């Protein structure tokens, strides 16, 4: 049975080393406390034995040396034992991660073919329908839904492959990516009378899945549109900070309203009640998936207040070197 992918193996090694160091540190604390207690009690325990050859000072020196050597050896043994125990403890986790990767890849491959066939058949039916057929709008919606399902499956496969091997990603031009997202979301923004702004430097690239990054940014923009009042604006921007690229979506809406940003990125999270409707403010599964996309690209997702109110969401990922 194959082992976990390289990022998973690195994660497991890091956890193993951390557990071993913690066990060694705990052992060192115990040894030091025992040594201090012994030294503190040695005058009491050695009282009345000053007539021995060498005297109490000689005994104390021998005791300190013995404790130092024994403590050092004990800490070293504890560290090695901790490394061995931790490695055995995290082995089932590594197998679980490997099975998860294989399941996502297998499920994605199994779903891709029937979805492609369904989409092709829907296209053929739509082409044969007359323009005045009342069922044509529903058929076009079916086409859009099947296309979306296919993109989701492709994203699952790309995300699984990218997590297993980040080198499989392709260079993505950041400015083109933001412009593409803005074009695709303009219709929704116009319906809400919200302005979309794009600002990004030229010749900035990241390595990753263009499809996954586009869907992550589109999810952030869609969320911002849903919580920005008419006449507001959404800034879709990118900036370079050292060897990192920060992709941000900033709105002028109602803000976090006291919600915990970390809680909002959990699956099926529900934020404070929105002023735009009776339902609560939903961040839901979308932000959790955005966070997973950022993590798969070696980055992070951050949520915080915007400079003029509203919410600022940032995806920070490594820039492509060279």
mmCIF file of C-alpha atoms in Angstrom:
data_model
loop_
_atom_site.group_PDB
_atom_site.id
_atom_site.type_symbol
_atom_site.label_atom_id
_atom_site.label_comp_id
_atom_site.label_asym_id
_atom_site.label_seq_id
_atom_site.Cartn_x
_atom_site.Cartn_y
_atom_site.Cartn_z
ATOM 1 C CA UNK A 1 0.000 0.000 0.000
ATOM 2 C CA UNK A 2 1.351 3.359 -0.977
ATOM 3 C CA UNK A 3 2.285 5.923 1.599
ATOM 4 C CA UNK A 4 0.981 9.449 1.940
ATOM 5 C CA UNK A 5 1.841 12.133 -0.571
ATOM 6 C CA UNK A 6 4.818 14.382 -0.032
ATOM 7 C CA UNK A 7 2.974 17.283 1.699
ATOM 8 C CA UNK A 8 1.221 14.784 3.955
ATOM 9 C CA UNK A 9 4.511 13.068 4.754
ATOM 10 C CA UNK A 10 6.042 16.430 5.636
ATOM 11 C CA UNK A 11 3.076 17.176 7.876
ATOM 12 C CA UNK A 12 3.448 13.835 9.636
ATOM 13 C CA UNK A 13 7.190 14.284 10.080
ATOM 14 C CA UNK A 14 6.622 17.712 11.552
ATOM 15 C CA UNK A 15 4.029 16.327 13.978
ATOM 16 C CA UNK A 16 6.360 13.475 14.921
ATOM 17 C CA UNK A 17 9.271 15.797 15.637
ATOM 18 C CA UNK A 18 7.051 18.114 17.642
ATOM 19 C CA UNK A 19 5.772 15.271 19.799
ATOM 20 C CA UNK A 20 9.320 13.953 20.357
ATOM 21 C CA UNK A 21 10.613 17.390 21.375
ATOM 22 C CA UNK A 22 7.703 17.886 23.739
ATOM 23 C CA UNK A 23 8.335 14.519 25.384
ATOM 24 C CA UNK A 24 12.059 15.266 25.663
ATOM 25 C CA UNK A 25 11.336 18.713 27.125
ATOM 26 C CA UNK A 26 8.955 17.211 29.660
ATOM 27 C CA UNK A 27 11.583 14.641 30.608
ATOM 28 C CA UNK A 28 14.191 17.373 30.966
ATOM 29 C CA UNK A 29 11.925 19.328 33.296
ATOM 30 C CA UNK A 30 11.389 16.234 35.433
ATOM 31 C CA UNK A 31 15.152 15.547 35.560
ATOM 32 C CA UNK A 32 15.972 19.145 36.480
ATOM 33 C CA UNK A 33 13.335 19.222 39.217
ATOM 34 C CA UNK A 34 14.588 15.921 40.581
ATOM 35 C CA UNK A 35 18.177 17.186 40.529
ATOM 36 C CA UNK A 36 17.258 20.421 42.300
ATOM 37 C CA UNK A 37 15.284 18.544 44.913
ATOM 38 C CA UNK A 38 18.170 16.126 45.504
ATOM 39 C CA UNK A 39 20.702 18.938 45.796
ATOM 40 C CA UNK A 40 18.436 20.856 48.118
ATOM 41 C CA UNK A 41 18.019 17.833 50.365
ATOM 42 C CA UNK A 42 21.643 16.649 50.208
ATOM 43 C CA UNK A 43 22.841 18.808 53.174
ATOM 44 C CA UNK A 44 20.042 17.396 55.282
ATOM 45 C CA UNK A 45 20.587 13.840 54.140
ATOM 46 C CA UNK A 46 24.378 14.169 54.562
ATOM 47 C CA UNK A 47 24.232 15.803 57.987
ATOM 48 C CA UNK A 48 26.402 14.013 60.529
ATOM 49 C CA UNK A 49 28.516 12.236 57.898
ATOM 50 C CA UNK A 50 31.263 14.867 57.688
ATOM 51 C CA UNK A 51 33.847 12.409 58.996
ATOM 52 C CA UNK A 52 33.843 10.423 55.768
ATOM 53 C CA UNK A 53 36.979 10.662 53.660
ATOM 54 C CA UNK A 54 36.706 13.527 51.196
ATOM 55 C CA UNK A 55 34.011 15.331 53.194
ATOM 56 C CA UNK A 56 30.549 16.455 52.150
ATOM 57 C CA UNK A 57 31.857 18.773 49.377
ATOM 58 C CA UNK A 58 33.410 15.811 47.613
ATOM 59 C CA UNK A 59 30.154 13.891 47.885
ATOM 60 C CA UNK A 60 28.196 16.850 46.495
ATOM 61 C CA UNK A 61 30.510 17.122 43.485
ATOM 62 C CA UNK A 62 30.134 13.449 42.720
ATOM 63 C CA UNK A 63 26.376 13.707 43.139
ATOM 64 C CA UNK A 64 26.095 16.692 40.817
ATOM 65 C CA UNK A 65 28.248 15.039 38.157
ATOM 66 C CA UNK A 66 26.265 11.827 38.383
ATOM 67 C CA UNK A 67 22.949 13.683 38.114
ATOM 68 C CA UNK A 68 24.169 15.706 35.152
ATOM 69 C CA UNK A 69 25.346 12.657 33.214
ATOM 70 C CA UNK A 70 22.285 10.594 34.133
ATOM 71 C CA UNK A 71 19.941 13.470 33.276
ATOM 72 C CA UNK A 72 21.562 14.058 29.878
ATOM 73 C CA UNK A 73 21.379 10.380 29.014
ATOM 74 C CA UNK A 74 17.790 10.225 30.252
ATOM 75 C CA UNK A 75 16.690 13.191 28.148
ATOM 76 C CA UNK A 76 18.377 11.725 25.054
ATOM 77 C CA UNK A 77 16.719 8.365 25.588
ATOM 78 C CA UNK A 78 13.364 10.069 26.190
ATOM 79 C CA UNK A 79 13.726 12.016 22.942
ATOM 80 C CA UNK A 80 14.507 8.893 20.918
ATOM 81 C CA UNK A 81 11.700 6.986 22.599
ATOM 82 C CA UNK A 82 9.352 9.900 21.923
ATOM 83 C CA UNK A 83 10.344 9.927 18.250
ATOM 84 C CA UNK A 84 9.660 6.207 17.949
ATOM 85 C CA UNK A 85 6.358 6.400 19.821
ATOM 86 C CA UNK A 86 5.183 9.473 17.898
ATOM 87 C CA UNK A 87 6.020 7.833 14.572
ATOM 88 C CA UNK A 88 3.918 4.831 15.470
ATOM 89 C CA UNK A 89 1.134 7.079 16.779
ATOM 90 C CA UNK A 90 0.791 9.151 13.586
ATOM 91 C CA UNK A 91 1.105 6.207 11.184
ATOM 92 C CA UNK A 92 -2.699 5.643 11.067
ATOM 93 C CA UNK A 93 -3.171 9.346 10.313
ATOM 94 C CA UNK A 94 -0.823 9.064 7.336
ATOM 95 C CA UNK A 95 -2.773 6.108 6.005
ATOM 96 C CA UNK A 96 -6.044 8.004 6.462
ATOM 97 C CA UNK A 97 -4.698 10.972 4.497
ATOM 98 C CA UNK A 98 -3.517 8.683 1.711
ATOM 99 C CA UNK A 99 -6.931 7.015 1.512
ATOM 100 C CA UNK A 100 -8.624 10.402 1.428
ATOM 101 C CA UNK A 101 -6.477 11.490 -1.527
ATOM 102 C CA UNK A 102 -7.210 8.263 -3.381
ATOM 103 C CA UNK A 103 -10.955 8.547 -2.711
ATOM 104 C CA UNK A 104 -11.133 12.104 -4.060
ATOM 105 C CA UNK A 105 -9.153 11.150 -7.158
ATOM 106 C CA UNK A 106 -11.171 7.976 -7.804
ATOM 107 C CA UNK A 107 -14.524 9.679 -7.231
ATOM 108 C CA UNK A 108 -13.541 12.564 -9.493
ATOM 109 C CA UNK A 109 -12.509 10.259 -12.326
ATOM 110 C CA UNK A 110 -15.670 8.171 -11.981
ATOM 111 C CA UNK A 111 -17.917 11.259 -12.058
ATOM 112 C CA UNK A 112 -16.166 13.047 -14.913
ATOM 113 C CA UNK A 113 -17.283 10.674 -17.697
ATOM 114 C CA UNK A 114 -21.044 10.531 -16.926
ATOM 115 C CA UNK A 115 -21.153 14.290 -16.395
ATOM 116 C CA UNK A 116 -19.465 14.854 -19.762
ATOM 117 C CA UNK A 117 -21.935 12.515 -21.456
ATOM 118 C CA UNK A 118 -24.890 14.231 -19.757
ATOM 119 C CA UNK A 119 -23.663 17.677 -20.801
ATOM 120 C CA UNK A 120 -23.131 16.544 -24.411
ATOM 121 C CA UNK A 121 -26.618 15.041 -24.621
ATOM 122 C CA UNK A 122 -28.149 18.199 -23.204
ATOM 123 C CA UNK A 123 -26.289 20.236 -25.836
ATOM 124 C CA UNK A 124 -27.651 18.026 -28.638
ATOM 125 C CA UNK A 125 -31.207 18.314 -27.320
ATOM 126 C CA UNK A 126 -30.919 22.092 -26.959
ATOM 127 C CA UNK A 127 -29.686 22.460 -30.563
ATOM 128 C CA UNK A 128 -32.664 20.496 -31.884
ATOM 129 C CA UNK A 129 -35.232 22.524 -29.957
ATOM 130 C CA UNK A 130 -36.928 25.383 -31.833
ATOM 131 C CA UNK A 131 -36.183 28.915 -30.570
ATOM 132 C CA UNK A 132 -39.788 29.417 -29.439
ATOM 133 C CA UNK A 133 -39.958 26.185 -27.435
ATOM 134 C CA UNK A 134 -41.068 27.097 -23.874
ATOM 135 C CA UNK A 135 -38.799 24.386 -22.471
ATOM 136 C CA UNK A 136 -35.673 25.894 -24.041
ATOM 137 C CA UNK A 137 -34.817 28.193 -21.044
ATOM 138 C CA UNK A 138 -34.996 25.199 -18.694
ATOM 139 C CA UNK A 139 -32.779 23.201 -21.048
ATOM 140 C CA UNK A 140 -30.230 26.031 -21.136
ATOM 141 C CA UNK A 141 -30.280 26.119 -17.342
ATOM 142 C CA UNK A 142 -29.675 22.364 -17.359
ATOM 143 C CA UNK A 143 -26.671 22.969 -19.602
ATOM 144 C CA UNK A 144 -25.309 25.563 -17.182
ATOM 145 C CA UNK A 145 -25.846 23.247 -14.216
ATOM 146 C CA UNK A 146 -24.116 20.305 -15.907
ATOM 147 C CA UNK A 147 -21.219 22.574 -16.882
ATOM 148 C CA UNK A 148 -20.932 23.763 -13.280
ATOM 149 C CA UNK A 149 -20.911 20.181 -12.003
ATOM 150 C CA UNK A 150 -18.144 19.339 -14.454
ATOM 151 C CA UNK A 151 -16.097 22.317 -13.276
ATOM 152 C CA UNK A 152 -16.563 21.244 -9.649
ATOM 153 C CA UNK A 153 -15.289 17.746 -10.448
ATOM 154 C CA UNK A 154 -12.338 19.216 -12.332
ATOM 155 C CA UNK A 155 -11.617 21.433 -9.340
ATOM 156 C CA UNK A 156 -11.703 18.448 -6.986
ATOM 157 C CA UNK A 157 -9.202 16.603 -9.153
ATOM 158 C CA UNK A 158 -6.985 19.667 -9.543
ATOM 159 C CA UNK A 159 -7.087 20.334 -5.816
ATOM 160 C CA UNK A 160 -6.217 16.735 -4.963
ATOM 161 C CA UNK A 161 -3.353 16.678 -7.457
ATOM 162 C CA UNK A 162 -2.090 20.071 -6.319
ATOM 163 C CA UNK A 163 -2.149 19.038 -2.665
ATOM 164 C CA UNK A 164 -0.272 15.846 -3.470
ATOM 165 C CA UNK A 165 2.252 17.524 -5.746
ATOM 166 C CA UNK A 166 2.365 21.356 -5.848
ATOM 167 C CA UNK A 167 4.726 21.158 -8.833
ATOM 168 C CA UNK A 168 1.754 20.100 -10.992
ATOM 169 C CA UNK A 169 0.362 23.620 -10.938
ATOM 170 C CA UNK A 170 0.631 25.964 -13.901
ATOM 171 C CA UNK A 171 1.852 29.574 -13.945
ATOM 172 C CA UNK A 172 -1.152 31.863 -13.530
ATOM 173 C CA UNK A 173 -1.035 35.550 -14.460
ATOM 174 C CA UNK A 174 -2.623 37.362 -11.530
ATOM 175 C CA UNK A 175 -3.904 40.380 -13.440
ATOM 176 C CA UNK A 176 -5.569 38.234 -16.103
ATOM 177 C CA UNK A 177 -7.081 36.054 -13.391
ATOM 178 C CA UNK A 178 -8.642 39.005 -11.554
ATOM 179 C CA UNK A 179 -9.945 40.494 -14.820
ATOM 180 C CA UNK A 180 -11.529 37.151 -15.741
ATOM 181 C CA UNK A 181 -13.252 36.901 -12.366
ATOM 182 C CA UNK A 182 -14.518 40.475 -12.658
ATOM 183 C CA UNK A 183 -15.954 39.821 -16.128
ATOM 184 C CA UNK A 184 -17.774 36.707 -14.972
ATOM 185 C CA UNK A 185 -19.255 38.457 -11.922
ATOM 186 C CA UNK A 186 -20.223 41.744 -13.605
ATOM 187 C CA UNK A 187 -23.768 40.577 -14.355
ATOM 188 C CA UNK A 188 -24.476 39.840 -10.695
ATOM 189 C CA UNK A 189 -22.855 43.106 -9.618
ATOM 190 C CA UNK A 190 -24.953 45.114 -12.091
ATOM 191 C CA UNK A 191 -28.129 43.498 -10.804
ATOM 192 C CA UNK A 192 -27.263 44.748 -7.316
ATOM 193 C CA UNK A 193 -26.040 48.152 -8.582
ATOM 194 C CA UNK A 194 -22.587 47.406 -7.179
ATOM 195 C CA UNK A 195 -19.375 48.539 -8.860
ATOM 196 C CA UNK A 196 -16.522 46.074 -9.410
ATOM 197 C CA UNK A 197 -13.013 47.533 -9.411
ATOM 198 C CA UNK A 198 -9.840 45.667 -10.434
ATOM 199 C CA UNK A 199 -6.291 46.698 -9.576
ATOM 200 C CA UNK A 200 -3.213 44.508 -9.946
ATOM 201 C CA UNK A 201 0.412 44.959 -11.007
ATOM 202 C CA UNK A 202 1.664 43.588 -14.314
ATOM 203 C CA UNK A 203 3.839 40.488 -14.727
ATOM 204 C CA UNK A 204 2.921 38.883 -11.404
ATOM 205 C CA UNK A 205 2.389 35.133 -11.487
ATOM 206 C CA UNK A 206 1.577 32.372 -9.043
ATOM 207 C CA UNK A 207 1.871 28.645 -9.512
ATOM 208 C CA UNK A 208 -1.296 26.648 -9.094
ATOM 209 C CA UNK A 209 -4.662 25.662 -10.491
ATOM 210 C CA UNK A 210 -6.222 28.519 -12.441
ATOM 211 C CA UNK A 211 -9.664 26.907 -12.184
ATOM 212 C CA UNK A 212 -9.473 26.520 -8.410
ATOM 213 C CA UNK A 213 -8.166 30.055 -7.858
ATOM 214 C CA UNK A 214 -10.824 31.507 -10.148
ATOM 215 C CA UNK A 215 -13.611 29.709 -8.317
ATOM 216 C CA UNK A 216 -12.203 30.762 -4.931
ATOM 217 C CA UNK A 217 -12.080 34.428 -5.931
ATOM 218 C CA UNK A 218 -15.511 34.192 -7.554
ATOM 219 C CA UNK A 219 -16.896 32.802 -4.295
ATOM 220 C CA UNK A 220 -15.430 35.735 -2.364
ATOM 221 C CA UNK A 221 -16.808 38.251 -4.874
ATOM 222 C CA UNK A 222 -20.223 36.562 -4.849
ATOM 223 C CA UNK A 223 -20.295 36.755 -1.057
ATOM 224 C CA UNK A 224 -19.269 40.422 -1.168
ATOM 225 C CA UNK A 225 -21.979 41.246 -3.723
ATOM 226 C CA UNK A 226 -24.601 39.644 -1.504
ATOM 227 C CA UNK A 227 -23.674 41.878 1.432
ATOM 228 C CA UNK A 228 -22.944 45.181 -0.286
ATOM 229 C CA UNK A 229 -25.842 47.664 -0.613
ATOM 230 C CA UNK A 230 -26.748 49.348 -3.894
ATOM 231 C CA UNK A 231 -24.260 52.051 -4.802
ATOM 232 C CA UNK A 232 -21.416 50.277 -3.018
ATOM 233 C CA UNK A 233 -18.156 49.031 -4.491
ATOM 234 C CA UNK A 234 -16.046 45.887 -4.410
ATOM 235 C CA UNK A 235 -12.311 46.123 -4.946
ATOM 236 C CA UNK A 236 -10.672 43.053 -6.468
ATOM 237 C CA UNK A 237 -6.938 43.611 -6.063
ATOM 238 C CA UNK A 238 -3.515 42.012 -5.862
ATOM 239 C CA UNK A 239 -0.282 43.150 -4.307
ATOM 240 C CA UNK A 240 3.167 41.641 -3.891
ATOM 241 C CA UNK A 241 4.701 41.413 -0.424
ATOM 242 C CA UNK A 242 8.164 39.926 -0.538
ATOM 243 C CA UNK A 243 7.859 36.486 -2.113
ATOM 244 C CA UNK A 244 4.090 36.332 -1.495
ATOM 245 C CA UNK A 245 1.113 37.540 -3.490
ATOM 246 C CA UNK A 246 -2.004 38.776 -1.692
ATOM 247 C CA UNK A 247 -5.263 38.465 -3.642
ATOM 248 C CA UNK A 248 -7.907 40.532 -1.890
ATOM 249 C CA UNK A 249 -11.636 41.179 -2.202
ATOM 250 C CA UNK A 250 -12.790 44.238 -0.249
ATOM 251 C CA UNK A 251 -16.404 45.420 -0.080
ATOM 252 C CA UNK A 252 -18.157 48.423 1.420
ATOM 253 C CA UNK A 253 -20.983 46.415 2.929
ATOM 254 C CA UNK A 254 -22.166 45.739 6.449
ATOM 255 C CA UNK A 255 -18.904 44.255 7.722
ATOM 256 C CA UNK A 256 -18.400 41.300 10.007
ATOM 257 C CA UNK A 257 -20.876 42.674 12.558
ATOM 258 C CA UNK A 258 -18.983 41.166 15.468
ATOM 259 C CA UNK A 259 -18.628 37.710 13.922
ATOM 260 C CA UNK A 260 -15.462 35.700 14.530
ATOM 261 C CA UNK A 261 -13.525 35.452 11.208
ATOM 262 C CA UNK A 262 -12.156 32.015 12.131
ATOM 263 C CA UNK A 263 -15.632 30.688 12.819
ATOM 264 C CA UNK A 264 -16.937 32.017 9.500
ATOM 265 C CA UNK A 265 -14.509 29.822 7.547
ATOM 266 C CA UNK A 266 -15.840 26.653 9.159
ATOM 267 C CA UNK A 267 -18.155 24.497 7.104
ATOM 268 C CA UNK A 268 -21.826 25.531 7.255
ATOM 269 C CA UNK A 269 -20.997 28.546 9.400
ATOM 270 C CA UNK A 270 -23.725 31.128 9.766
ATOM 271 C CA UNK A 271 -22.965 34.740 10.509
ATOM 272 C CA UNK A 272 -25.045 37.531 12.043
ATOM 273 C CA UNK A 273 -28.416 38.325 10.529
ATOM 274 C CA UNK A 274 -28.200 40.345 7.318
ATOM 275 C CA UNK A 275 -30.050 43.596 6.890
ATOM 276 C CA UNK A 276 -30.917 42.661 3.274
ATOM 277 C CA UNK A 277 -33.265 39.836 4.059
ATOM 278 C CA UNK A 278 -34.910 37.663 6.676
ATOM 279 C CA UNK A 279 -32.267 34.944 6.503
ATOM 280 C CA UNK A 280 -29.065 34.987 8.478
ATOM 281 C CA UNK A 281 -25.831 36.058 6.861
ATOM 282 C CA UNK A 282 -24.488 32.921 5.205
ATOM 283 C CA UNK A 283 -20.822 32.332 4.596
ATOM 284 C CA UNK A 284 -21.424 28.581 4.689
ATOM 285 C CA UNK A 285 -19.505 25.992 2.714
ATOM 286 C CA UNK A 286 -18.088 28.563 0.280
ATOM 287 C CA UNK A 287 -15.508 30.134 2.590
ATOM 288 C CA UNK A 288 -14.439 26.714 3.843
ATOM 289 C CA UNK A 289 -13.695 25.671 0.260
ATOM 290 C CA UNK A 290 -11.872 28.948 -0.385
ATOM 291 C CA UNK A 291 -9.676 28.225 2.624
ATOM 292 C CA UNK A 292 -8.938 24.738 1.282
ATOM 293 C CA UNK A 293 -7.948 26.197 -2.100
ATOM 294 C CA UNK A 294 -5.603 28.648 -0.370
ATOM 295 C CA UNK A 295 -4.098 25.851 1.735
ATOM 296 C CA UNK A 296 -3.603 23.639 -1.330
ATOM 297 C CA UNK A 297 -1.594 26.488 -2.892
ATOM 298 C CA UNK A 298 0.631 26.791 0.176
ATOM 299 C CA UNK A 299 -1.162 29.881 1.419
ATOM 300 C CA UNK A 300 -3.766 31.146 3.861
ATOM 301 C CA UNK A 301 -7.185 32.791 3.897
ATOM 302 C CA UNK A 302 -7.729 35.812 6.126
ATOM 303 C CA UNK A 303 -10.900 37.745 6.891
ATOM 304 C CA UNK A 304 -10.997 41.154 8.513
ATOM 305 C CA UNK A 305 -12.594 44.579 8.407
ATOM 306 C CA UNK A 306 -12.093 46.715 5.311
ATOM 307 C CA UNK A 307 -10.555 50.200 5.392
ATOM 308 C CA UNK A 308 -13.961 51.824 4.775
ATOM 309 C CA UNK A 309 -16.113 49.333 6.612
ATOM 310 C CA UNK A 310 -17.219 46.121 5.033
ATOM 311 C CA UNK A 311 -15.081 43.001 4.848
ATOM 312 C CA UNK A 312 -11.645 42.391 3.396
ATOM 313 C CA UNK A 313 -10.875 38.796 2.402
ATOM 314 C CA UNK A 314 -7.276 37.937 1.504
ATOM 315 C CA UNK A 315 -5.770 34.865 -0.125
ATOM 316 C CA UNK A 316 -2.011 34.955 0.410
ATOM 317 C CA UNK A 317 0.001 32.471 -1.668
ATOM 318 C CA UNK A 318 3.615 32.207 -2.816
ATOM 319 C CA UNK A 319 4.632 34.096 -5.943
ATOM 320 C CA UNK A 320 6.293 32.268 -8.797
ATOM 321 C CA UNK A 321 10.052 32.737 -8.572
ATOM 322 C CA UNK A 322 11.797 34.102 -11.627
#
